[in-house]
Amino acid sequence: MACPYASNDDGSIFSGNFTDEIQDGLNNLAITEGINYHQYLQLSKVLSAQKPLSKVEEGKGSVHDEHLFIVTHQAYELWFKQILYEVDSIRDILNNNIVDERMMLMIVTQLNRVNMIMKLLCDQFCILETMTPLDFLRFRSFLGSSSGFQSLQFRILENTLGLKDKHRVKYNQQYYKDVFNDEESIKLLDESARKPSLLELVESWLERTPGLSLNDFNFWNKYQAAVKQWLHDEFKAPAEKETNPNLKELKMAEYNKIQNAYTETLNEDNYRRATERGERRISHSAFQGAIMINLYRDEPRFHQPFQILTMLQDLDSHFTKWRYAHVMLVQRMIGSKLGTGGSSGYHYLRSTVSDRYKIFLDLFNVSTYMIPRPYIPQLTVSMKRTLSVMLNGQTPATPNTEDQLEKQAISSAV
Ligand code: HEM
């Protein structure tokens, strides 16, 4: 009788009357069971990819710090890869007309992961900062024209998040794509710019916020009335009551200024013009959705959307911090020398640390439009019920009359 563990002529270990599928599964199991740490992580490839180019003296090895320089960049690229993997997964979930709310937790988890990685990437620069400018100069000339500016993954990531060409600062009068000359890279860059970005998907998702439509809760009308009332009570009425003419003028001017800021957003035409000027990135109705989620974040159905909006702002903050940490490193290492990629170096990079590069700028602007709690329009009974829907599709015991709603408000306030 043949040994059941002996391999067959074709290298497979198990055999019998199995279907091809089962046989493949058993063979894979045997392979993975035999696999070791080194093989699984393909460490022979990863650990043989550090090839310093500098030469201290003919035949005497490379400049010590070049090894750190290579490892640091490789670690960044690996993390960029993971971030792209997570962001693509979030995009897949959002890229549907109806987003399954059970997947919200997945989005929160993955966004949180991306933020943790970005935080690490900001901190990681300090390791490279242990290299001195003089030591960097010992091998800088060996880098040729290679530069982080040619990081394909970084550009794909910017596009995938939603950075538009019109917001990029031109580098040496060059378009960022000009530095890529192989077909494969250009194809990948074009694809990343063409597919719906995370910003666009978040925008469509916000446009579908429950309660926005006119024949539903009609949030926007109610919100505009609430803003008017608040501006009246907080600014206009005290200004009108003021007896000192100088103070009255000052208070009226303040009221008019604040009112104008609100009018710009409340009025759809004004908002559109602000979008054309590049001051707004998302549609008017998506902006309404973001305001609504922020105001009613205590309602169960808005808990996770609120967390998502917060995390998207965190993502922008981390990216801005990354750009800032990088530019500080660059100034420390090369002062105002030109970059190896041909840009003005520090000055070019400093111009990228700005709102032009913020993807979710509108979410930061939502804070301008928050109004004090007592002015937030009360939810109707049916809206309260809609926003109480639990993720498994069941509705919790919700009050069904205005009277019960009021009683519940009083008891929860107690
Ligand atoms: C000694 C360390 C470093 C120096 C002196 C340096 C210098 C520069 C300079 C001067 C630029 C502008 C383009 C150019 O003219 O070359 C640049 C761009 C860039 N670098 Fe670095 N860099 C350093 C480390 C890093 C590290 C560790 C990363 C991580 C991946 C990185 C990623 C990038 C990226 C993505 C850009 C493009 C930024 C943009 O255009 O918005 N750099 N770097």
Short mmCIF file of C-alpha atoms and ligand atoms in Angstrom, two decimals:
data_model
loop_
_atom_site.label_atom_id
_atom_site.label_comp_id
_atom_site.label_asym_id
_atom_site.label_seq_id
_atom_site.Cartn_x
_atom_site.Cartn_y
_atom_site.Cartn_z
CA MET A 1 0.00 0.00 0.00
CA ALA A 2 1.37 3.41 -0.97
CA CYS A 3 2.25 5.85 1.76
CA PRO A 4 -0.62 8.37 1.95
CA TYR A 5 1.87 11.26 2.47
CA ALA A 6 4.12 10.43 -0.42
CA SER A 7 3.94 12.83 -3.32
CA ASN A 8 2.76 11.81 -6.76
CA ASP A 9 4.69 12.09 -9.99
CA ASP A 10 3.29 15.56 -10.68
CA GLY A 11 4.41 16.77 -7.24
CA SER A 12 0.94 16.73 -5.68
CA ILE A 13 0.70 15.14 -2.25
CA PHE A 14 -2.86 13.94 -1.91
CA SER A 15 -4.65 11.87 -4.47
CA GLY A 16 -7.83 9.94 -4.62
CA ASN A 17 -11.20 10.30 -6.22
CA PHE A 18 -11.38 14.06 -5.66
CA THR A 19 -12.74 16.71 -7.99
CA ASP A 20 -10.04 18.97 -9.51
CA GLU A 21 -11.13 21.77 -7.24
CA ILE A 22 -10.75 19.70 -4.06
CA GLN A 23 -7.46 18.27 -5.29
CA ASP A 24 -6.11 21.83 -5.92
CA GLY A 25 -7.28 22.90 -2.48
CA LEU A 26 -5.53 19.96 -0.82
CA ASN A 27 -2.31 20.61 -2.73
CA ASN A 28 -2.38 24.32 -1.80
CA LEU A 29 -2.93 23.34 1.82
CA ALA A 30 0.09 21.08 1.68
CA ILE A 31 2.19 23.86 0.12
CA THR A 32 1.11 26.50 2.64
CA GLU A 33 1.63 24.12 5.54
CA GLY A 34 5.19 23.59 4.42
CA ILE A 35 5.88 27.25 3.79
CA ASN A 36 8.15 29.15 6.17
CA TYR A 37 8.39 32.80 7.30
CA HIS A 38 11.12 33.66 4.81
CA GLN A 39 9.23 32.18 1.86
CA TYR A 40 5.83 33.54 2.82
CA LEU A 41 7.15 37.12 3.03
CA GLN A 42 9.38 36.68 -0.03
CA LEU A 43 12.18 38.10 2.04
CA SER A 44 14.87 37.07 -0.40
CA LYS A 45 13.38 39.63 -2.84
CA VAL A 46 12.63 42.32 -0.28
CA LEU A 47 15.94 42.10 1.56
CA SER A 48 18.07 42.00 -1.55
CA ALA A 49 16.57 45.22 -2.89
CA GLN A 50 18.90 47.58 -1.00
CA LYS A 51 21.68 48.42 -3.40
CA PRO A 52 23.59 51.58 -2.46
CA LEU A 53 25.22 53.24 -5.45
CA SER A 54 27.80 55.38 -3.68
CA LYS A 55 31.45 54.47 -3.41
CA VAL A 56 33.60 55.67 -0.52
CA GLU A 57 36.72 54.66 -2.31
CA GLU A 58 37.17 52.17 -5.11
CA GLY A 59 36.42 48.72 -3.63
CA LYS A 60 35.67 50.03 -0.11
CA GLY A 61 31.88 49.92 0.03
CA SER A 62 29.26 52.67 0.10
CA VAL A 63 28.56 55.72 2.23
CA HIS A 64 27.12 54.48 5.53
CA ASP A 65 23.91 56.60 5.49
CA GLU A 66 22.83 55.63 1.98
CA HIS A 67 21.51 52.36 3.38
CA LEU A 68 19.19 54.26 5.73
CA PHE A 69 18.12 56.53 2.85
CA ILE A 70 17.12 53.54 0.70
CA VAL A 71 15.38 51.59 3.48
CA THR A 72 13.42 54.69 4.53
CA HIS A 73 12.12 55.34 1.00
CA GLN A 74 11.26 51.69 0.50
CA ALA A 75 9.34 51.60 3.78
CA TYR A 76 7.36 54.69 2.64
CA GLU A 77 6.55 53.07 -0.69
CA LEU A 78 5.33 49.89 1.02
CA TRP A 79 3.06 51.92 3.27
CA PHE A 80 1.80 53.94 0.26
CA LYS A 81 0.89 50.59 -1.26
CA GLN A 82 -1.11 49.59 1.81
CA ILE A 83 -2.87 52.97 1.93
CA LEU A 84 -3.89 52.61 -1.72
CA TYR A 85 -5.17 49.12 -0.98
CA GLU A 86 -7.36 50.43 1.86
CA VAL A 87 -8.59 53.50 -0.04
CA ASP A 88 -9.53 51.36 -3.04
CA SER A 89 -11.52 49.08 -0.77
CA ILE A 90 -13.38 52.08 0.71
CA ARG A 91 -14.04 53.36 -2.81
CA ASP A 92 -15.50 49.97 -3.79
CA ILE A 93 -17.96 50.10 -0.90
CA LEU A 94 -19.02 53.66 -1.70
CA ASN A 95 -19.21 53.11 -5.43
CA ASN A 96 -22.85 52.00 -5.33
CA ASN A 97 -26.11 53.86 -5.69
CA ILE A 98 -27.20 52.43 -2.38
CA VAL A 99 -24.45 51.94 0.17
CA ASP A 100 -25.13 48.98 2.42
CA GLU A 101 -25.13 50.58 5.86
CA ARG A 102 -23.72 47.41 7.39
CA MET A 103 -20.50 48.27 5.55
CA MET A 104 -20.15 51.59 7.36
CA LEU A 105 -18.13 49.99 10.13
CA MET A 106 -15.75 48.62 7.50
CA ILE A 107 -15.25 52.14 6.10
CA VAL A 108 -14.61 53.52 9.59
CA THR A 109 -12.11 50.74 10.34
CA GLN A 110 -10.21 51.16 7.09
CA LEU A 111 -10.14 54.95 7.27
CA ASN A 112 -8.84 54.69 10.79
CA ARG A 113 -6.12 52.33 9.58
CA VAL A 114 -5.10 54.74 6.82
CA ASN A 115 -4.93 57.55 9.37
CA MET A 116 -2.74 55.46 11.68
CA ILE A 117 -0.36 54.71 8.80
CA MET A 118 -0.24 58.37 7.80
CA LYS A 119 0.54 59.32 11.39
CA LEU A 120 3.40 56.83 11.37
CA LEU A 121 4.65 58.23 8.05
CA CYS A 122 4.75 61.75 9.49
CA ASP A 123 6.76 60.53 12.49
CA GLN A 124 9.05 58.38 10.38
CA PHE A 125 10.89 61.37 8.91
CA CYS A 126 12.70 61.87 12.21
CA ILE A 127 14.69 58.68 11.58
CA LEU A 128 16.05 60.11 8.34
CA GLU A 129 16.75 63.35 10.19
CA THR A 130 19.45 61.51 12.15
CA MET A 131 21.48 61.83 8.92
CA THR A 132 23.40 65.10 8.71
CA PRO A 133 23.39 67.34 5.60
CA LEU A 134 27.13 66.75 5.25
CA ASP A 135 26.64 62.97 5.25
CA PHE A 136 23.79 63.29 2.74
CA LEU A 137 26.11 65.26 0.45
CA ARG A 138 28.52 62.33 0.47
CA PHE A 139 26.12 60.29 -1.66
CA ARG A 140 23.60 62.82 -3.08
CA SER A 141 25.37 63.03 -6.44
CA PHE A 142 24.88 59.27 -6.91
CA LEU A 143 21.08 59.77 -6.93
CA GLY A 144 21.30 61.35 -10.39
CA SER A 145 17.94 62.88 -11.30
CA SER A 146 15.92 60.46 -9.16
CA SER A 147 13.46 62.20 -6.86
CA GLY A 148 10.36 61.54 -4.77
CA PHE A 149 8.65 63.62 -7.43
CA GLN A 150 8.73 60.45 -9.52
CA SER A 151 6.87 58.38 -6.90
CA LEU A 152 4.14 56.81 -9.00
CA GLN A 153 2.23 55.51 -6.00
CA PHE A 154 2.19 58.95 -4.37
CA ARG A 155 0.67 60.50 -7.51
CA ILE A 156 -1.85 57.67 -7.89
CA LEU A 157 -2.81 58.17 -4.26
CA GLU A 158 -3.32 61.93 -4.74
CA ASN A 159 -5.53 61.24 -7.77
CA THR A 160 -7.43 58.44 -6.05
CA LEU A 161 -8.25 60.71 -3.14
CA GLY A 162 -9.45 63.44 -5.51
CA LEU A 163 -6.67 65.98 -6.07
CA LYS A 164 -7.40 67.76 -9.34
CA ASP A 165 -4.75 68.99 -11.78
CA LYS A 166 -6.00 72.58 -11.51
CA HIS A 167 -5.13 72.57 -7.81
CA ARG A 168 -1.57 71.32 -8.24
CA VAL A 169 1.30 73.77 -8.15
CA LYS A 170 3.29 73.57 -11.37
CA TYR A 171 6.79 72.32 -10.81
CA ASN A 172 9.46 73.96 -12.88
CA GLN A 173 6.67 74.82 -15.35
CA GLN A 174 6.19 71.07 -15.72
CA TYR A 175 3.05 69.01 -15.44
CA TYR A 176 3.48 66.31 -12.76
CA LYS A 177 2.90 63.59 -15.37
CA ASP A 178 5.77 64.77 -17.58
CA VAL A 179 8.35 62.98 -15.43
CA PHE A 180 6.81 59.59 -16.23
CA ASN A 181 7.83 58.33 -19.62
CA ASP A 182 6.94 54.64 -19.59
CA GLU A 183 3.58 53.56 -21.00
CA GLU A 184 2.59 51.49 -17.98
CA SER A 185 3.01 54.39 -15.51
CA ILE A 186 1.12 56.80 -17.76
CA LYS A 187 -1.69 54.26 -18.13
CA LEU A 188 -1.94 53.81 -14.35
CA LEU A 189 -1.88 57.57 -13.75
CA ASP A 190 -4.62 58.17 -16.34
CA GLU A 191 -6.74 55.42 -14.83
CA SER A 192 -6.35 56.87 -11.34
CA ALA A 193 -7.39 60.31 -12.60
CA ARG A 194 -10.37 58.90 -14.54
CA LYS A 195 -11.97 56.57 -11.99
CA PRO A 196 -14.33 58.13 -9.43
CA SER A 197 -12.17 59.54 -6.67
CA LEU A 198 -12.86 59.10 -2.98
CA LEU A 199 -13.98 62.75 -2.89
CA GLU A 200 -16.48 62.21 -5.71
CA LEU A 201 -17.86 59.06 -4.10
CA VAL A 202 -18.21 60.78 -0.72
CA GLU A 203 -19.95 63.65 -2.52
CA SER A 204 -22.59 61.35 -4.10
CA TRP A 205 -23.05 59.57 -0.79
CA LEU A 206 -23.64 62.88 1.02
CA GLU A 207 -26.14 63.98 -1.64
CA ARG A 208 -28.28 61.00 -0.59
CA THR A 209 -28.39 61.98 3.10
CA PRO A 210 -31.88 61.11 4.37
CA GLY A 211 -33.95 64.20 5.12
CA LEU A 212 -32.61 66.49 2.41
CA SER A 213 -35.40 66.14 -0.10
CA LEU A 214 -38.15 68.76 -0.36
CA ASN A 215 -41.03 66.35 0.11
CA ASP A 216 -39.32 64.67 3.03
CA PHE A 217 -37.95 66.54 6.07
CA ASN A 218 -36.77 69.39 3.82
CA PHE A 219 -33.80 70.10 6.04
CA TRP A 220 -32.44 72.98 3.98
CA ASN A 221 -35.54 75.21 4.32
CA LYS A 222 -35.71 74.56 8.02
CA TYR A 223 -32.01 75.19 8.47
CA GLN A 224 -32.16 78.53 6.59
CA ALA A 225 -35.01 79.70 8.83
CA ALA A 226 -33.03 78.61 11.91
CA VAL A 227 -29.93 80.51 10.76
CA LYS A 228 -32.01 83.63 10.16
CA GLN A 229 -33.48 83.40 13.64
CA TRP A 230 -30.11 82.84 15.27
CA LEU A 231 -28.45 85.73 13.40
CA HIS A 232 -31.33 87.95 14.43
CA ASP A 233 -31.20 86.99 18.12
CA GLU A 234 -27.43 86.92 18.44
CA PHE A 235 -26.37 89.89 16.27
CA LYS A 236 -29.18 91.95 14.76
CA ALA A 237 -31.39 92.47 17.82
CA PRO A 238 -28.50 93.55 20.12
CA ALA A 239 -27.27 95.91 17.37
CA GLU A 240 -30.72 97.45 17.00
CA LYS A 241 -31.04 97.89 20.75
CA GLU A 242 -27.64 99.60 21.04
CA THR A 243 -27.96 103.24 22.07
CA ASN A 244 -24.33 104.30 21.52
CA PRO A 245 -24.21 105.28 17.80
CA ASN A 246 -20.56 104.21 17.34
CA LEU A 247 -21.14 100.81 18.91
CA LYS A 248 -24.39 100.41 16.98
CA GLU A 249 -22.54 100.96 13.72
CA LEU A 250 -19.86 98.43 14.69
CA LYS A 251 -22.42 95.80 15.73
CA MET A 252 -24.48 96.31 12.57
CA ALA A 253 -21.33 95.94 10.46
CA GLU A 254 -20.53 92.68 12.25
CA TYR A 255 -24.07 91.42 11.67
CA ASN A 256 -23.89 92.26 7.95
CA LYS A 257 -20.52 90.55 7.60
CA ILE A 258 -21.72 87.34 9.20
CA GLN A 259 -24.98 87.41 7.29
CA ASN A 260 -23.08 87.77 3.99
CA ALA A 261 -20.89 84.78 4.82
CA TYR A 262 -24.02 82.69 5.38
CA THR A 263 -25.80 84.00 2.30
CA GLU A 264 -22.94 82.77 0.15
CA THR A 265 -23.55 79.21 1.22
CA LEU A 266 -27.28 79.29 1.66
CA ASN A 267 -27.88 80.60 -1.85
CA GLU A 268 -27.27 77.96 -4.50
CA ASP A 269 -26.13 80.44 -7.21
CA ASN A 270 -23.60 82.04 -4.90
CA TYR A 271 -22.39 78.59 -3.92
CA ARG A 272 -21.95 77.63 -7.58
CA ARG A 273 -19.87 80.76 -8.19
CA ALA A 274 -17.69 79.87 -5.16
CA THR A 275 -17.24 76.39 -6.71
CA GLU A 276 -16.13 77.97 -9.99
CA ARG A 277 -13.59 80.07 -8.09
CA GLY A 278 -12.27 76.79 -6.60
CA GLU A 279 -13.37 77.70 -3.06
CA ARG A 280 -15.81 74.79 -2.90
CA ARG A 281 -15.20 71.25 -4.11
CA ILE A 282 -18.45 69.37 -3.45
CA SER A 283 -21.98 70.06 -4.72
CA HIS A 284 -24.43 72.23 -2.84
CA SER A 285 -26.60 69.28 -1.85
CA ALA A 286 -23.58 67.27 -0.66
CA PHE A 287 -22.61 70.26 1.47
CA GLN A 288 -26.15 70.33 2.91
CA GLY A 289 -25.79 66.63 3.73
CA ALA A 290 -22.51 67.28 5.56
CA ILE A 291 -24.11 70.09 7.60
CA MET A 292 -27.09 67.90 8.42
CA ILE A 293 -24.95 64.96 9.59
CA ASN A 294 -22.94 67.32 11.80
CA LEU A 295 -26.03 68.88 13.37
CA TYR A 296 -27.86 65.60 13.99
CA ARG A 297 -24.82 63.41 14.74
CA ASP A 298 -26.45 62.16 17.97
CA GLU A 299 -29.10 60.27 15.97
CA PRO A 300 -28.08 56.58 15.71
CA ARG A 301 -28.10 56.46 11.93
CA PHE A 302 -25.69 59.38 11.72
CA HIS A 303 -23.15 58.06 14.24
CA GLN A 304 -20.94 56.37 11.69
CA PRO A 305 -21.42 58.95 8.90
CA PHE A 306 -20.28 61.57 11.41
CA GLN A 307 -17.22 59.49 12.28
CA ILE A 308 -16.45 59.07 8.58
CA LEU A 309 -16.61 62.83 7.98
CA THR A 310 -14.31 63.40 10.95
CA MET A 311 -11.84 60.80 9.71
CA LEU A 312 -11.76 62.29 6.22
CA GLN A 313 -10.70 65.58 7.78
CA ASP A 314 -8.09 63.68 9.82
CA LEU A 315 -6.80 62.21 6.57
CA ASP A 316 -6.36 65.69 5.08
CA SER A 317 -4.68 66.88 8.29
CA HIS A 318 -2.24 63.96 8.16
CA PHE A 319 -1.41 64.64 4.50
CA THR A 320 -0.81 68.32 5.24
CA LYS A 321 1.40 67.32 8.18
CA TRP A 322 3.23 64.84 5.94
CA ARG A 323 3.93 67.57 3.39
CA TYR A 324 5.06 69.90 6.14
CA ALA A 325 7.31 67.31 7.82
CA HIS A 326 8.83 66.47 4.41
CA VAL A 327 9.51 70.10 3.54
CA MET A 328 11.15 70.64 6.94
CA LEU A 329 13.39 67.63 6.30
CA VAL A 330 14.26 68.96 2.85
CA GLN A 331 15.16 72.41 4.18
CA ARG A 332 17.30 70.81 6.87
CA MET A 333 19.10 68.56 4.36
CA ILE A 334 19.57 70.81 1.33
CA GLY A 335 18.64 74.35 2.43
CA SER A 336 17.58 76.16 -0.72
CA LYS A 337 19.58 74.04 -3.17
CA LEU A 338 17.67 72.78 -6.23
CA GLY A 339 16.02 69.35 -5.96
CA THR A 340 17.49 66.33 -7.72
CA GLY A 341 14.22 66.21 -9.69
CA GLY A 342 14.92 69.72 -10.98
CA SER A 343 12.45 71.78 -8.91
CA SER A 344 13.34 74.79 -6.78
CA GLY A 345 13.29 72.26 -3.90
CA TYR A 346 12.23 73.84 -0.60
CA HIS A 347 10.28 76.70 -2.25
CA TYR A 348 8.31 74.41 -4.54
CA LEU A 349 7.51 71.99 -1.71
CA ARG A 350 6.50 74.78 0.65
CA SER A 351 3.88 75.93 -1.87
CA THR A 352 2.24 72.48 -1.68
CA VAL A 353 1.52 72.88 2.03
CA SER A 354 -1.68 74.78 1.38
CA ASP A 355 -5.45 74.48 1.09
CA ARG A 356 -5.09 73.86 -2.65
CA TYR A 357 -3.96 70.34 -1.74
CA LYS A 358 -6.73 69.67 0.78
CA ILE A 359 -9.14 67.14 -0.68
CA PHE A 360 -11.94 67.47 1.86
CA LEU A 361 -11.67 71.22 2.31
CA ASP A 362 -15.47 71.58 2.37
CA LEU A 363 -15.73 69.36 5.42
CA PHE A 364 -13.48 71.76 7.33
CA ASN A 365 -15.71 74.63 6.19
CA VAL A 366 -18.80 72.97 7.65
CA SER A 367 -17.78 74.30 11.09
CA THR A 368 -18.51 77.84 9.88
CA TYR A 369 -22.14 76.84 9.49
CA MET A 370 -22.78 75.23 12.84
CA ILE A 371 -25.47 76.95 14.89
CA PRO A 372 -26.07 76.67 18.66
CA ARG A 373 -28.05 73.59 19.71
CA PRO A 374 -31.27 75.38 20.75
CA TYR A 375 -31.63 76.67 17.17
CA ILE A 376 -31.22 73.28 15.45
CA PRO A 377 -34.58 72.48 13.80
CA GLN A 378 -36.51 69.77 15.68
CA LEU A 379 -36.81 66.48 13.86
CA THR A 380 -40.31 65.41 12.91
CA VAL A 381 -41.58 62.11 14.29
CA SER A 382 -41.05 60.31 11.01
CA MET A 383 -37.59 61.81 10.54
CA LYS A 384 -36.66 60.82 14.08
CA ARG A 385 -37.75 57.29 13.22
CA THR A 386 -35.78 57.27 9.96
CA LEU A 387 -32.63 58.31 11.77
CA SER A 388 -33.18 55.75 14.52
CA VAL A 389 -33.07 52.82 12.11
CA MET A 390 -30.60 50.33 13.44
CA LEU A 391 -28.04 48.80 11.14
CA ASN A 392 -29.69 45.38 11.12
CA GLY A 393 -32.77 46.98 9.61
CA GLN A 394 -34.89 46.88 12.77
CA THR A 395 -36.42 50.03 14.13
CA PRO A 396 -36.02 50.54 17.84
CA ALA A 397 -39.02 51.59 19.89
CA THR A 398 -39.36 55.17 18.69
CA PRO A 399 -41.90 57.68 19.92
CA ASN A 400 -44.70 58.03 17.43
CA THR A 401 -46.37 61.22 18.51
CA GLU A 402 -45.00 64.72 19.04
CA ASP A 403 -46.14 64.38 22.64
CA GLN A 404 -44.11 61.21 23.26
CA LEU A 405 -41.17 62.79 21.48
CA GLU A 406 -41.29 65.74 23.82
CA LYS A 407 -41.54 63.44 26.87
CA GLN A 408 -38.52 61.48 25.64
CA ALA A 409 -36.55 64.72 25.14
CA ILE A 410 -37.35 65.78 28.68
CA SER A 411 -36.39 62.41 30.15
CA SER A 412 -33.12 62.21 28.23
CA ALA A 413 -32.27 65.78 29.25
CA VAL A 414 -32.80 64.71 32.88
C1 HEM B 1 17.07 63.58 2.43
C2 HEM B 1 15.79 63.36 2.26
C3 HEM B 1 14.96 63.99 1.19
C4 HEM B 1 15.22 65.08 0.41
C5 HEM B 1 16.45 65.98 0.41
C6 HEM B 1 14.08 65.24 -0.46
C7 HEM B 1 13.98 66.24 -1.41
C8 HEM B 1 12.88 66.43 -2.22
C9 HEM B 1 12.75 67.52 -3.17
C10 HEM B 1 13.76 68.62 -3.38
C11 HEM B 1 11.57 67.35 -3.81
C12 HEM B 1 11.00 68.24 -4.92
C13 HEM B 1 11.21 67.59 -6.26
C14 HEM B 1 12.64 67.69 -6.71
O1 HEM B 1 13.04 68.69 -7.24
O2 HEM B 1 13.35 66.69 -6.49
C15 HEM B 1 10.95 66.17 -3.26
C16 HEM B 1 9.72 65.70 -3.63
C17 HEM B 1 9.13 64.59 -3.09
N1 HEM B 1 9.68 63.74 -2.16
FE1 HEM B 1 11.38 64.03 -1.13
N2 HEM B 1 13.17 64.27 -0.18
C18 HEM B 1 13.66 63.48 0.82
C19 HEM B 1 13.04 62.39 1.39
C20 HEM B 1 11.84 61.87 0.98
C21 HEM B 1 11.22 60.70 1.53
C22 HEM B 1 11.76 59.83 2.68
C23 HEM B 1 10.09 60.49 0.84
C24 HEM B 1 9.15 59.36 1.07
C25 HEM B 1 8.59 58.70 0.11
C26 HEM B 1 9.97 61.55 -0.15
C27 HEM B 1 8.93 61.68 -1.05
C28 HEM B 1 8.78 62.75 -1.91
C29 HEM B 1 7.60 62.96 -2.72
C30 HEM B 1 6.36 62.09 -2.76
C31 HEM B 1 7.81 64.12 -3.43
C32 HEM B 1 6.81 64.81 -4.38
C33 HEM B 1 6.07 65.86 -3.56
C34 HEM B 1 5.19 66.78 -4.38
O3 HEM B 1 5.50 67.08 -5.54
O4 HEM B 1 4.16 67.23 -3.85
N3 HEM B 1 11.05 62.36 -0.03
N4 HEM B 1 11.76 65.64 -2.30
#
